Each structure stands twice: as structure tokens, then as C-alpha cells.
Coordinates of C-alpha atoms in Angstrom, one line a residue:
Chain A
X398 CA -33.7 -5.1 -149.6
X399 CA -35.5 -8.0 -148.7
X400 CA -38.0 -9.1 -145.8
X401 CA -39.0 -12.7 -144.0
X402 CA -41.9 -13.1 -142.1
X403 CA -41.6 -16.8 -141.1
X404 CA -39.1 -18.6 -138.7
X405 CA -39.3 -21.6 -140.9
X406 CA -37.3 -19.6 -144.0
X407 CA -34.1 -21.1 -144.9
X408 CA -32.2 -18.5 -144.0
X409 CA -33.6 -17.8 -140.7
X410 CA -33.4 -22.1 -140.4
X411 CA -29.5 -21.6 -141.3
X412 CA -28.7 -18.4 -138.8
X413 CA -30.4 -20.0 -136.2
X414 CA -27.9 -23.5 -136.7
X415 CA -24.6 -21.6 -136.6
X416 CA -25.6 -20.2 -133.6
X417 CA -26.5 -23.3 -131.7
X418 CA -24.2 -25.4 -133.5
X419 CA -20.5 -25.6 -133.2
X420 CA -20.8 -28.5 -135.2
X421 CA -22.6 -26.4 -137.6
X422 CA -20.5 -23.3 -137.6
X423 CA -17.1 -25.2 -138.1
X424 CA -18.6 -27.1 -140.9
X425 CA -19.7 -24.3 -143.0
X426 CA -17.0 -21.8 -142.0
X427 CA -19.7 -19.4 -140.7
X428 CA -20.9 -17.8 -137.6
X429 CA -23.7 -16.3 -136.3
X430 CA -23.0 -12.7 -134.8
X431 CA -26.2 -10.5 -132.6
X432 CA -25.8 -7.0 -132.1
X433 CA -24.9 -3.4 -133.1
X434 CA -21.2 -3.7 -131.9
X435 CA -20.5 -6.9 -132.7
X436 CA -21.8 -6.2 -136.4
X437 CA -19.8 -3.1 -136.4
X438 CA -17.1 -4.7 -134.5
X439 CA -16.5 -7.3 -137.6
X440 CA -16.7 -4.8 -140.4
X441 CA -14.0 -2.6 -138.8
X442 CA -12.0 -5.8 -139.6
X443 CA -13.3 -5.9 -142.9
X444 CA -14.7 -9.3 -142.4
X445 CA -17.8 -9.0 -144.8
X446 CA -20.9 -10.3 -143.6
X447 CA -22.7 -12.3 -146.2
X448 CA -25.6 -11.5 -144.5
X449 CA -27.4 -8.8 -142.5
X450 CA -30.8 -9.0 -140.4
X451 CA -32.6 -6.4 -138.5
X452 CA -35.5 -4.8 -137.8
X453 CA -37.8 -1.7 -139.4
X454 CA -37.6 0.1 -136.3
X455 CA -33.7 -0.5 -136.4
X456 CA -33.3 0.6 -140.0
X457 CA -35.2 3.8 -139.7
X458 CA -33.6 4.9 -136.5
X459 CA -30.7 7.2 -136.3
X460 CA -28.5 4.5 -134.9
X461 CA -29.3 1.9 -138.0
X462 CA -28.4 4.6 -141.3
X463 CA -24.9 2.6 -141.6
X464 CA -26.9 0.2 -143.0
X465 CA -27.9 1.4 -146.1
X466 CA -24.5 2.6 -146.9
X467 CA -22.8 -0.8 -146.5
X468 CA -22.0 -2.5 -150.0
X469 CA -24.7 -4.3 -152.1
X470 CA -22.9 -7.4 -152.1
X471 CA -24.2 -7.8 -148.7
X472 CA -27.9 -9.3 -148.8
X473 CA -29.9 -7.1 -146.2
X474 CA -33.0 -8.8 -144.7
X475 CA -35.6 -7.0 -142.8
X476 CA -37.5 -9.0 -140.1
X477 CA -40.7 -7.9 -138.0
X478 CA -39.6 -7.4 -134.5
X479 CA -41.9 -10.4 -133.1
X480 CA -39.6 -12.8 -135.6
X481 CA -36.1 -10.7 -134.6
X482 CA -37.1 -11.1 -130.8
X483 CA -37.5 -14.8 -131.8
X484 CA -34.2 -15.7 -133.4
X485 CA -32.1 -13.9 -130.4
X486 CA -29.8 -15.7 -128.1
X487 CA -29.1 -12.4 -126.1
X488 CA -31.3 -12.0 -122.7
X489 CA -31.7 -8.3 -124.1
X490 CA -33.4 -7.9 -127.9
X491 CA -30.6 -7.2 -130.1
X492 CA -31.5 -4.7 -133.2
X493 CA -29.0 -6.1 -135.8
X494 CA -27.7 -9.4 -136.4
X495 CA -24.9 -11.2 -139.2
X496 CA -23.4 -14.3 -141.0
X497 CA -19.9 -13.9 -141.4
X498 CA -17.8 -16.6 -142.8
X499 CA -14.7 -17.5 -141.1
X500 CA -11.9 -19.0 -141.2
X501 CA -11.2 -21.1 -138.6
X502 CA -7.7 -21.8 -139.5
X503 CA -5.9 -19.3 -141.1
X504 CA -3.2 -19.5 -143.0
X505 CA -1.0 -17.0 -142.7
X506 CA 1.1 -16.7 -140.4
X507 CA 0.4 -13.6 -137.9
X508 CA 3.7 -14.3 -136.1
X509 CA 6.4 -10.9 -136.4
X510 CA 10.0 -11.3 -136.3
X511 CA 10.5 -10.5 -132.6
X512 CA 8.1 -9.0 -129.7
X513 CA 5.8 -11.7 -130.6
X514 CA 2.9 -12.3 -127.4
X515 CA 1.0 -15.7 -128.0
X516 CA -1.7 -16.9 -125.3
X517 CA -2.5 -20.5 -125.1
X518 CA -6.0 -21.5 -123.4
X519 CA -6.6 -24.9 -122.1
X520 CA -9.6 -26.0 -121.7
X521 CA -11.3 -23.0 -120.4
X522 CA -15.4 -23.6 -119.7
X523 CA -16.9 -20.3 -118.7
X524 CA -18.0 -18.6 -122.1
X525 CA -17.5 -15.0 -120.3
X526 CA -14.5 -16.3 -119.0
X527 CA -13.2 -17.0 -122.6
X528 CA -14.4 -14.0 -123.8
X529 CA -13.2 -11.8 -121.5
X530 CA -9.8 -13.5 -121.6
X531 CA -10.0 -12.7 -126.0
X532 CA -10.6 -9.4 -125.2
X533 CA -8.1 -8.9 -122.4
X534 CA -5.5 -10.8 -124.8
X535 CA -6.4 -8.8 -127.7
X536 CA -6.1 -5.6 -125.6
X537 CA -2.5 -6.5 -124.4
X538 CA -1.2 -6.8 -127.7
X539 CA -1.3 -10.5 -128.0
X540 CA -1.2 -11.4 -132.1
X541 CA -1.7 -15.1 -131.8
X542 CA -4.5 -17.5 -129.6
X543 CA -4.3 -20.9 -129.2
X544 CA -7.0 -23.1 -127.9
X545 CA -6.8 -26.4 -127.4
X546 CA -9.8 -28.5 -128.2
X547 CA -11.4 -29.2 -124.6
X548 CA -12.0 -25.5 -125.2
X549 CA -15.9 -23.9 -124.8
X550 CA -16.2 -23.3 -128.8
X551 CA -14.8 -19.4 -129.2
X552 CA -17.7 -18.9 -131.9
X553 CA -20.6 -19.4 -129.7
X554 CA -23.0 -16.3 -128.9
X555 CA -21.7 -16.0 -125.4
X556 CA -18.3 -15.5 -125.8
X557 CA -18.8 -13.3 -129.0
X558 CA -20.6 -11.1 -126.9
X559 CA -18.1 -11.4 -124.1
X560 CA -15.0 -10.7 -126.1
X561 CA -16.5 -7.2 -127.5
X562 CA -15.9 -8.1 -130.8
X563 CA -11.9 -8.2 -129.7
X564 CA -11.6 -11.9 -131.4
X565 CA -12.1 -10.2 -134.9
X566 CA -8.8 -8.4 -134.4
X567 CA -6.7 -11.3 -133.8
X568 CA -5.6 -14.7 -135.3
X569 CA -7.5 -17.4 -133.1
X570 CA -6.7 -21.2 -133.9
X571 CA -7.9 -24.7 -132.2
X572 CA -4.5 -27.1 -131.3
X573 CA -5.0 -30.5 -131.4
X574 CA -3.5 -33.4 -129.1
X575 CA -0.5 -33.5 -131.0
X576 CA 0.9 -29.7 -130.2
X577 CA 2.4 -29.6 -133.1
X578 CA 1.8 -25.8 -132.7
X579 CA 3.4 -25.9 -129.5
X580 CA 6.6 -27.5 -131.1
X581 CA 6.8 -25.3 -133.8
X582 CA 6.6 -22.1 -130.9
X583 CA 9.5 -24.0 -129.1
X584 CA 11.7 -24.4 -132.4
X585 CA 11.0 -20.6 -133.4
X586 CA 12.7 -19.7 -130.0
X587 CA 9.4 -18.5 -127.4
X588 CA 9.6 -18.7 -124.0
X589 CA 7.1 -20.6 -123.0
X590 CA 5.8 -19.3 -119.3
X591 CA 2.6 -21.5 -117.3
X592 CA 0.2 -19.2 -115.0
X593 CA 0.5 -21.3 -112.0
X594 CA -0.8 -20.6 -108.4
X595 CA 2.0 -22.4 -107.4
X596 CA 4.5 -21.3 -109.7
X597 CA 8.4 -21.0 -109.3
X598 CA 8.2 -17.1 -109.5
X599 CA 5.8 -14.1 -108.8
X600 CA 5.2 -12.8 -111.7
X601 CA 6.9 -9.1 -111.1
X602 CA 10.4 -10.8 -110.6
X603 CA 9.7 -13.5 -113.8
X604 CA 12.6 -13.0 -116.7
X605 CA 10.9 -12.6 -119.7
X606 CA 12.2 -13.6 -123.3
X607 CA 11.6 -11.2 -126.3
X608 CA 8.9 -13.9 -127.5
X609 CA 6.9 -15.0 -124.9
X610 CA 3.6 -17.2 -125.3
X611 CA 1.6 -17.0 -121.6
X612 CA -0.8 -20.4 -120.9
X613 CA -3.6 -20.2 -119.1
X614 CA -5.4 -23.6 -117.9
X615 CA -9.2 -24.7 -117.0
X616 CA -10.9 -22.6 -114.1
X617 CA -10.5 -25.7 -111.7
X618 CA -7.9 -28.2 -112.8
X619 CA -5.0 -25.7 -114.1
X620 CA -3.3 -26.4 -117.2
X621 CA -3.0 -30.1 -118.4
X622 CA 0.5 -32.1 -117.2
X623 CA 0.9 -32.6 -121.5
X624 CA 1.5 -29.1 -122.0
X625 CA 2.7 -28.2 -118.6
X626 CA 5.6 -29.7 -119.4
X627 CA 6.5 -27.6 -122.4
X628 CA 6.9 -24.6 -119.8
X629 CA 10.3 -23.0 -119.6
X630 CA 9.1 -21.1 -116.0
X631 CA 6.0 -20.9 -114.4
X632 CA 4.5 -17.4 -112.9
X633 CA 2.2 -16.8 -110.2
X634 CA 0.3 -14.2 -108.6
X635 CA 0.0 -13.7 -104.9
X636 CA -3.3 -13.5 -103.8
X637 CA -4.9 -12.9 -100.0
X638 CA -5.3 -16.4 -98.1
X639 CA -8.7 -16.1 -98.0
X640 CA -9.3 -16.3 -101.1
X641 CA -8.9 -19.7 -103.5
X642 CA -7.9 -18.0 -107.1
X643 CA -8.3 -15.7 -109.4
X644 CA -10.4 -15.6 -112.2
X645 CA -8.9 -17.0 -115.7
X646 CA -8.7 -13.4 -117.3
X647 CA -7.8 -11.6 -114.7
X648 CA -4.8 -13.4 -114.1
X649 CA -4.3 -13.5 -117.4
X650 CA -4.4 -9.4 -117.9
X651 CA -2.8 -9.1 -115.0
X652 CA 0.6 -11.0 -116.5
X653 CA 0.3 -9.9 -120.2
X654 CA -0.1 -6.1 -118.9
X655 CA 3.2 -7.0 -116.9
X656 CA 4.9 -8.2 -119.9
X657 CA 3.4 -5.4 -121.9
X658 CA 4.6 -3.0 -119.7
X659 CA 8.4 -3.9 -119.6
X660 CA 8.6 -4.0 -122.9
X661 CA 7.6 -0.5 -123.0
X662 CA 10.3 0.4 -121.1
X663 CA 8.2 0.8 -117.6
Chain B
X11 CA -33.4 -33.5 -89.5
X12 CA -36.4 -32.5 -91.9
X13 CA -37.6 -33.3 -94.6
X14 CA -39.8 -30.9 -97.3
X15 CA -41.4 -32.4 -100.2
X16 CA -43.9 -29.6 -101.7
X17 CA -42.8 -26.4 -103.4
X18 CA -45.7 -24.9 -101.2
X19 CA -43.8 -25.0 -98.0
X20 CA -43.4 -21.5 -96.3
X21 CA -39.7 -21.9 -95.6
X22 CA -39.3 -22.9 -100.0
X23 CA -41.0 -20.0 -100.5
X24 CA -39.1 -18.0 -98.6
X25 CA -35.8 -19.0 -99.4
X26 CA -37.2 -18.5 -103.4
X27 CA -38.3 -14.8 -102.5
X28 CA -35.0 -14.1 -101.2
X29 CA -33.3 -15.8 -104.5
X30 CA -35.2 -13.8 -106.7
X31 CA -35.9 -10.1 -104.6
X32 CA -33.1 -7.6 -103.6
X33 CA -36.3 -5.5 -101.3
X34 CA -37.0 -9.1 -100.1
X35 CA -32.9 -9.1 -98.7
X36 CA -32.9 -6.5 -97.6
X37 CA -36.2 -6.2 -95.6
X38 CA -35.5 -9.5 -93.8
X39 CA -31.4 -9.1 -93.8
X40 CA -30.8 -12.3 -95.0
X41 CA -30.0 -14.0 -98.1
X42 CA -30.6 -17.3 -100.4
X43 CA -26.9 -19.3 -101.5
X44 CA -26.5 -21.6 -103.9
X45 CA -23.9 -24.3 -104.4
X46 CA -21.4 -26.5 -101.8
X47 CA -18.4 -23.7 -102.6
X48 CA -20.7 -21.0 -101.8
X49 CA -22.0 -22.1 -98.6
X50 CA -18.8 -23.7 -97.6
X51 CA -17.1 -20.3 -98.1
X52 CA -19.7 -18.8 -95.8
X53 CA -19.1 -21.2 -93.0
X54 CA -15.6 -20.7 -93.4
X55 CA -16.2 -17.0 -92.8
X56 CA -18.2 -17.7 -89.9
X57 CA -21.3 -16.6 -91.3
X58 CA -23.9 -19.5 -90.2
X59 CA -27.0 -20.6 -92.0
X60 CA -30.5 -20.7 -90.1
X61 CA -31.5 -23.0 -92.8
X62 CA -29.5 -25.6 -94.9
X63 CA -31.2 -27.4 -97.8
X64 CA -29.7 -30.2 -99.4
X65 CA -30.6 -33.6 -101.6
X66 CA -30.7 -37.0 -100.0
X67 CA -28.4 -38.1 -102.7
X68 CA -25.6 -35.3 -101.6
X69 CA -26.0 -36.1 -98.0
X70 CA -25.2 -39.3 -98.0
X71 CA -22.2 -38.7 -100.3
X72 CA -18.6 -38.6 -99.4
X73 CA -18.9 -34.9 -100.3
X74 CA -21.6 -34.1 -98.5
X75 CA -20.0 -35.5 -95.0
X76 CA -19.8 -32.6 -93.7
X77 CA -23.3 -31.8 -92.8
X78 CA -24.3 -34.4 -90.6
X79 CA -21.3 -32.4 -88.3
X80 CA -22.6 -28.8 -88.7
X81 CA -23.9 -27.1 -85.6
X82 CA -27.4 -28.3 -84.5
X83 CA -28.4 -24.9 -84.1
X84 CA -28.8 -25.0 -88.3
X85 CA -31.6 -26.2 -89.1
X86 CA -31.4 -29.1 -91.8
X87 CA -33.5 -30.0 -94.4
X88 CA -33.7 -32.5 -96.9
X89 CA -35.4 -32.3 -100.0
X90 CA -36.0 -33.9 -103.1
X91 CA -33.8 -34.0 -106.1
X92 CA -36.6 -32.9 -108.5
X93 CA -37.8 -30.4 -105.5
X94 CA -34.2 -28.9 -105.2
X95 CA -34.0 -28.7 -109.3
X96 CA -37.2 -26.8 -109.0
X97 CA -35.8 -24.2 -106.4
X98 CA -31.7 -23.6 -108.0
X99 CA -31.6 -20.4 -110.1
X100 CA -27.9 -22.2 -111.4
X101 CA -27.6 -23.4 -115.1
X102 CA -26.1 -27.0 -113.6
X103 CA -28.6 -28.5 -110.5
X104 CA -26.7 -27.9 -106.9
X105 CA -26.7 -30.2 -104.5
X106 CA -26.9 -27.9 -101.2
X107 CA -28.5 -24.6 -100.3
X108 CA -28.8 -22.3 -97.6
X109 CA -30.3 -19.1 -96.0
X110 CA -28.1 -16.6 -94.3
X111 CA -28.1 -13.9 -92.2
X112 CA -26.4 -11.1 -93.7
X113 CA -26.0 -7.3 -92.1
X114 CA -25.8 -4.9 -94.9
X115 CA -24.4 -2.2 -93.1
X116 CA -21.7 -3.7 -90.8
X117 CA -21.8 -1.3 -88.2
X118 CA -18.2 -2.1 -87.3
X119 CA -15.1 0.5 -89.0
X120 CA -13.4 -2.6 -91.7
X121 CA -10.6 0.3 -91.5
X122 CA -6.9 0.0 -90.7
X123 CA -4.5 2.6 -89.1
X124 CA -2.5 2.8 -92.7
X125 CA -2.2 0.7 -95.8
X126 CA -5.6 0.6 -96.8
X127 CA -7.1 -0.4 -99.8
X128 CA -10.7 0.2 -100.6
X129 CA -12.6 -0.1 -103.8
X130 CA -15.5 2.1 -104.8
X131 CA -17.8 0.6 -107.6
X132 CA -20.2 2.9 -109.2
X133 CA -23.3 1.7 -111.4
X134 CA -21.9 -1.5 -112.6
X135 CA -24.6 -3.3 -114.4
X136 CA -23.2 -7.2 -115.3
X137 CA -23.6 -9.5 -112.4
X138 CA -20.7 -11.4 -113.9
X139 CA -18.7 -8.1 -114.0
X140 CA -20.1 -7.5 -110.4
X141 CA -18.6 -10.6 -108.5
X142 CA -15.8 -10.8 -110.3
X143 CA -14.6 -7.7 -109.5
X144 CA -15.5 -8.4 -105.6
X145 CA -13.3 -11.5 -105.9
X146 CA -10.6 -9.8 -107.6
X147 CA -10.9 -7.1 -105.1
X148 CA -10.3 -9.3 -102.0
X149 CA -7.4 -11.4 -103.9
X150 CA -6.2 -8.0 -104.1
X151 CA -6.3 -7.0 -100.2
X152 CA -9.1 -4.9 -100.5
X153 CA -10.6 -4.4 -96.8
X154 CA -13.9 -2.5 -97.5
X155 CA -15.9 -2.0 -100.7
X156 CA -18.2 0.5 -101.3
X157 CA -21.1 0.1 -104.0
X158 CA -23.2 3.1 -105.2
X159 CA -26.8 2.4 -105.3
X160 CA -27.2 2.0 -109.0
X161 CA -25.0 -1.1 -109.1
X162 CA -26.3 -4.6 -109.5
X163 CA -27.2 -5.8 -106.0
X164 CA -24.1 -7.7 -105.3
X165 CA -26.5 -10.8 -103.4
X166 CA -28.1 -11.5 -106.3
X167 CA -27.4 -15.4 -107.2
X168 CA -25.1 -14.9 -110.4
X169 CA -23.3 -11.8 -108.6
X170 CA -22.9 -14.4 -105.3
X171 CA -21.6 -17.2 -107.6
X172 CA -18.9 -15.0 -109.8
X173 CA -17.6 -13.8 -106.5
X174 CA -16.8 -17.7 -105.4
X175 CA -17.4 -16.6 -102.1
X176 CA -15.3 -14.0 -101.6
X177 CA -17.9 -11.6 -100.8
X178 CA -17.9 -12.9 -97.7
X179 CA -14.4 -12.0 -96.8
X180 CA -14.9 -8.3 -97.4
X181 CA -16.9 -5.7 -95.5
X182 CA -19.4 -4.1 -98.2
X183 CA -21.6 -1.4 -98.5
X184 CA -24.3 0.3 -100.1
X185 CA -23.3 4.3 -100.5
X186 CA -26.0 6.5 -100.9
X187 CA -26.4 9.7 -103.4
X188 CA -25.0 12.0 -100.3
X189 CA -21.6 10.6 -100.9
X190 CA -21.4 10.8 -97.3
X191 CA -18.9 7.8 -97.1
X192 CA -16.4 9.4 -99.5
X193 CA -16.2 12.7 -97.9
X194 CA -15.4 10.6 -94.7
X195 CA -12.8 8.7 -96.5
X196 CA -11.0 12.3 -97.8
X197 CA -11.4 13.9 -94.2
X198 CA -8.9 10.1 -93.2
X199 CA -6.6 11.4 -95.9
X200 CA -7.7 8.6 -98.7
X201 CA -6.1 9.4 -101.8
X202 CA -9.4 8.8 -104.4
X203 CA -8.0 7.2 -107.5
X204 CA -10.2 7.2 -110.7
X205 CA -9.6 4.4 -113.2
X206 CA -10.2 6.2 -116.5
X207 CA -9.2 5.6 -120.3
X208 CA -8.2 9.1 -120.9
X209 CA -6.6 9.3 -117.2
X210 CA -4.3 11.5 -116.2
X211 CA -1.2 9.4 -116.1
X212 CA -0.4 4.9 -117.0
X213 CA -1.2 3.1 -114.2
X214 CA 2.3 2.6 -113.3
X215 CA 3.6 6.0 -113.3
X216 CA 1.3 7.2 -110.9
X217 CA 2.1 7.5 -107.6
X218 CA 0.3 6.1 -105.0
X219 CA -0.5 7.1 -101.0
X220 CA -0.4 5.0 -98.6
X221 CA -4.0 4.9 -97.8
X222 CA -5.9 4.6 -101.5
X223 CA -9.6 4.0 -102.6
X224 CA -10.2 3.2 -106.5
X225 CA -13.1 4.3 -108.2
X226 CA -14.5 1.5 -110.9
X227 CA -17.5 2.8 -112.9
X228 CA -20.1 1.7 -115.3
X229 CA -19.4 -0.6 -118.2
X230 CA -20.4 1.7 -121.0
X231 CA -20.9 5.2 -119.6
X232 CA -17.3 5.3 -116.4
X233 CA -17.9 7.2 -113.6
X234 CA -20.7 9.6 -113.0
X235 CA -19.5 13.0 -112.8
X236 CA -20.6 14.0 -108.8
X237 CA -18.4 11.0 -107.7
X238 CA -15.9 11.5 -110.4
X239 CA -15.1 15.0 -109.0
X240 CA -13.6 13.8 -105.4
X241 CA -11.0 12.0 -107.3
X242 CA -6.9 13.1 -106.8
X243 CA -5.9 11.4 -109.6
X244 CA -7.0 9.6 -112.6
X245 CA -4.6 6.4 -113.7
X246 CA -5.3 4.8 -117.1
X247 CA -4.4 1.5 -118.5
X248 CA -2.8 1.9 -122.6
X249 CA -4.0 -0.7 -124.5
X250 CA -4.4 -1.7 -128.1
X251 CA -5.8 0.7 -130.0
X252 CA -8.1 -2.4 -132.3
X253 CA -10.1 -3.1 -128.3
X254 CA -12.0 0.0 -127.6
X255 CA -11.9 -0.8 -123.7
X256 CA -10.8 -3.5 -120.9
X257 CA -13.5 -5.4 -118.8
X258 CA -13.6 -3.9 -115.5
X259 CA -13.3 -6.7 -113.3
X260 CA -9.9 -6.7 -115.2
X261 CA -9.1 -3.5 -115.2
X262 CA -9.4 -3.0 -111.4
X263 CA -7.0 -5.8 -111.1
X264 CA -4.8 -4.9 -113.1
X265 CA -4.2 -1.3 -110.7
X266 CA -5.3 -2.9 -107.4
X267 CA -2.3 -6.0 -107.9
X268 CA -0.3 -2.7 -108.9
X269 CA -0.9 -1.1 -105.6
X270 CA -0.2 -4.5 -104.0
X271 CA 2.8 -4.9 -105.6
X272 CA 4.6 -1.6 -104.5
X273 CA 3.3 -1.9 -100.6
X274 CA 5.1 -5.7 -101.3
X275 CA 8.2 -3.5 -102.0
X276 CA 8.5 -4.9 -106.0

């Protein structure tokens, strides 16, 4: 085990860039994760931090003996408190903290043969918002996000933190202007339904196909007219005059439980 | 129309002590907005400002038209830009402000002869959490809210802005440790609903009465046992087993548009 003292150490200079930097992050296929459950959270997914910080007080407590059983090939770096304290992004200190490579696009392709659920985010802002709606989406059974690139970066501390550590369980990839991805959801057969104030159906009497892939659009402008015109059927969700909308994943859970729920025979 | 130029000006400081202090609110009954959607949503609810701040700039905007029409029994005052970036608690500068009279405990019953809907929020920490669940709530036809007093005061400035004003569509309370309110809502023949992870029965298996109040507790820790006991019934929500829990702003949506729903006849 090793131990820094100084915020001006290399490794410290590095963890501190992928968290400020999506620039940063995407370049070296790292991020920077703060936290107990987020930590734990990744290596339940067996993604393997490369490496681990956190504090004396940390390691010696009850809470912090996982870490001396995690493998060797992890470097584990101990930090005074004053320099943890330092290095956090969080409002509250955080005890533990990780760089975890990533890949930002993978590969494979996490699509089954049927029952597929796909979300599509379009240019959502809010970092909680965007976390929340990871976690929601993860929670519903959704195998497959899609955000397009006027996304809020999924990677950054906020919506880590806001998605529970949900986006380490699920196959998260950036769709450029093109929508090829879109296309290739089209040819493979998905229904492709818009969450719409205004849409043509509430969502309790929408049909919905055995694939489906739900998009949700930017808190105040709705989904962009370039994909809204890939939508077979638009839902909505009636809400009380008095008030304007719903939040993004709220409406979101409240469709994907919907769809969820039929296909469990409910 | 005023204008204020120092931070040192007793009205300032007031409306600053009743950003930042939930005794200050609720000694004086009154409260500090943020934001033209905030205190638009307040005048639209009838609530009216004693004091409305905004910048020169905004005033003289198309968007800001509407002041110069507000009732002259508002007082209006203009301040600076770099004075009105000094005073915003918000992340991105607002252009208008106000102060507002707010009764905490709205004498008057918010209660219905049948179809009621009430929501019962019990030591929930995350302002974020906090006013989106009040928004959700009132999209959801909720007509009174009950908070316990270990919940994040709902008129704090980051619970006021998640709610998008909705919290002023709603009658809400503060219920005490005596439960008092909830052993008046069983004597009216409520059915008390508890949303739980390891309830009793999926959300929408459960049967519902006509007049319903759902319990939402903490984030990490549910709902505390003494208020956990009134419940009838507890309904939860299957998920994914990879997410350990849903948000709660979501999950309360998720059974409140399911209550909706079935009153709608769907």
C-alpha cells in the first residue's frame, strides 16, 4: 500500500482531471468515481478499478475491511483526510474514491433476440435528472441507453452519484447526428414510441411492440423534430392543469414500469 | 418604483435570511423565491409578493413586461445586476425575485367528500428528491401533503426550484411526532398505503379505496416504524434485481399515476 501527502502528485493531478473533464475522461477511457457505493457499486460489475484512494480513518474502520481483500492488481493509495477532503466533488466528504477505465463504446452488442427495452435521451441538462433517469431505466429492465451528444456527459460526478451506481449495470453509448443507431433499431424491427405531453395516446391505452425503445427529450424543448420523426407512436401522460410537466424520469419510470408491467402479464 | 444598490439594505438582508433560514420562515411566515417560473407560478396561484426584486436589464425586456402591470400594492424594486448576482442562491444568475407570504398551516380542510389523494412524506433528506416529489405529487392529483418534521424543509431554495412551482398548488403541512393528522385521516376512513420494497403485494395488484394517503419515506433508511404501523397495506414496486432501489420522487409516481389511472377508469 502506498500513501500521498501532496495535491500536486501525478496521480492525484490525473483523478482530479477525469473528474472535471469530460474532455479528459473520454480521452483516456477513464472515470473518476467518489464514494463507498459507487466503489462497490462498479466492482459488483466487475469493472476493476485501476485505482483506489481513501483515507486511514476509512481503512481501519469496520466499514473500509473490503479493501484489503480486493486483488493486488489494484494499486491502493492512502491519503490524509485534509488532502481526501480536498480532492472531493461531493458536498459531503466521501471515504473512498476510484479510477475505472471505461469503455465508452462497447462493442458488443447487449441487444437479446426479443423483449428488448432501449431508452433514448436527448439532450437532457439536469445531472440528477440524468441520473435518476439511468437508474430508473436500469431498474425497469432497460439493456440498452442511448444519448445523443447535446447530452450533460453521463461520466461526470453528479450523475454517477445520481444514478446509484445503476449505469455500471447497463450498456450506455453516445449517438451522433447521423442516427445511424437509430436506423439500425428501425431495421432490427423496435417500435420506436416518443414521450410527448402532447402525444397521440395516454400511455395506458399505447400498443406496444415486443421491442420497444422509449425517447425521452430535453427538460424544456422535448425531443428534437430529427428524431421525432423516427417515432412510430407518441405516448403521454396526463397530468393536473395546474401543473406544466413532469420531470424527465419520472415520466420516464412511469412508462417503462407500464411496459414492464404488461409484459409480465399484469 | 425603487431602486437598492447596497447589500446592506434591511429589506436585502431580509429577503437573504429568509433564503438561507427555515426558523427565519417560519418566524416571520413568509418566504424568499428565486427565478421568473417561480414567481410566476406563485402569482398564478394567487399568492402575491410584498416585495419583488428584479434587474434593470430584465425589466426592460420583452420577458420582463409583465411587471410594470403587477398590482401596485407589490412593492418593486430594482437592483443591480452584480447586486442581484450577489443575493441568488441559483447555480445560473435570475433575473427576478420576490418575498412571499406563505401560511404554513392553512387553517382551511384541502379535503374532498371522496376521491382523495394525499401523500405523506416522512424524513426525506435530498432537496432535489423533496420538490420533485411535490411536483410529481400535484401532476398526480394529490390535494394535501403531509411532511413529518424530519424532512428537508420543503421552502428551502433548491426544494422550491425542483418543485417548478407546484408547491404552490397543493395545501402542505408539517405533521408533528403526535401523528395527530394521521389518526384524523383513519378516523375519515383513509386507507394508509405504505410504499415499501418488501411490500405486501406489486403495486398493481393491490387494491385501492377510494379515499387513499401514501406513505413515502427516507432515502436510505423507508419509513420509521411509529408511522409505518398505521399503514393497511404495503404495495411494492419489482424491479431489476442489478438496482438495489428506485428514487422516490419516482417511485411515488409510479403508484400515485397508478391510483390515478384506475379512478380514470383504465
Amino acid at each position: 500500500m502506498e500513501s500521498i501527502i501532496s495535491l500536486h502528485n501525478p496521480l492525484i493531478k490525473n483523478y482530479l482531471r477525469l473528474l472535471k473533464s469530460r474532455r479528459f475522461r473520454q480521452q483516456h477511457k477513464k472515470i473518476a468515481i467518489e464514494g463507498p457505493n459507487l466503489v462497490r457499486e462498479a466492482l459488483c460489475a466487475e469493472i476493476v478499478p485501476e485505482v483506489l484512494f481513501f483515507t486511514e480513518e476509512y481503512y481501519s474502520s469496520p466499514a473500509g475491511k473490503w479493501i484489503a481483500s480486493v486483488s493486488d492488481s489494484i494499486r491502493k493509495i492512502m491519503l490524509t483526510t485534509s488532502l481526501f477532503m480536498e480532492i472531493t466533488s461531493a458536498e459531503t466528504p466521501q471515504a473512498v474514491a476510484a479510477i475505472v477505465p471505461y469503455t465508452f463504446n462497447i462493442e458488443n452488442d447487449p441487444l437479446k433476440n426479443n423483449s428488448n427495452l432501449v431508452l433514448i435521451i436527448d439532450r437532457l441538462q439536469d445531472p440528477g435528472n440524468m441520473g435518476t433517469l439511468i437508474r430508473t431505466a436500469v431498474a425497469a429492465g432497460v439493456n440498452l441507453i442511448y444519448c445523443t451528444s447535446g447530452c450533460v456527459d453521463p461520466y461526470s460526478p453528479k450523475v454517477l452519484r445520481s444514478t446509484a451506481g445503476a449505469i455500471f449495470h447497463v450498456v450506455l453509448q453516445e449517438i451522433g447526428d447521423d442516427r445511424v443507431q437509430i436506423l439500425k433499431l428501425k431495421e432490427r424491427g423496435f417500435q420506436l414510441v416518443a414521450a410527448d405531453a402532447d402525444g397521440d395516446y395516454p400511455y395506458w391505452s399505447a400498443g406496444f411492440h415486443p421491442d420497444v425503445a422509449l425517447i425521452i427529450g430535453n427538460e424544456a424543448t422535448g425531443i428534437a423534430d430529427d428524431l421525432l420523426k423516427f417515432a412510430d407512436l407518441s405516448v403521454s401522460i396526463p397530468i393536473n392543469a395546474s401543473v406544466d410537466s413532469l420531470n424527465a424520469a419520472v415520466a420516464a419510470g412511469i412508462i417503462l414500469f407500464e411496459i414492464n408491467r404488461r409484459r409480465l402479464g399484469h
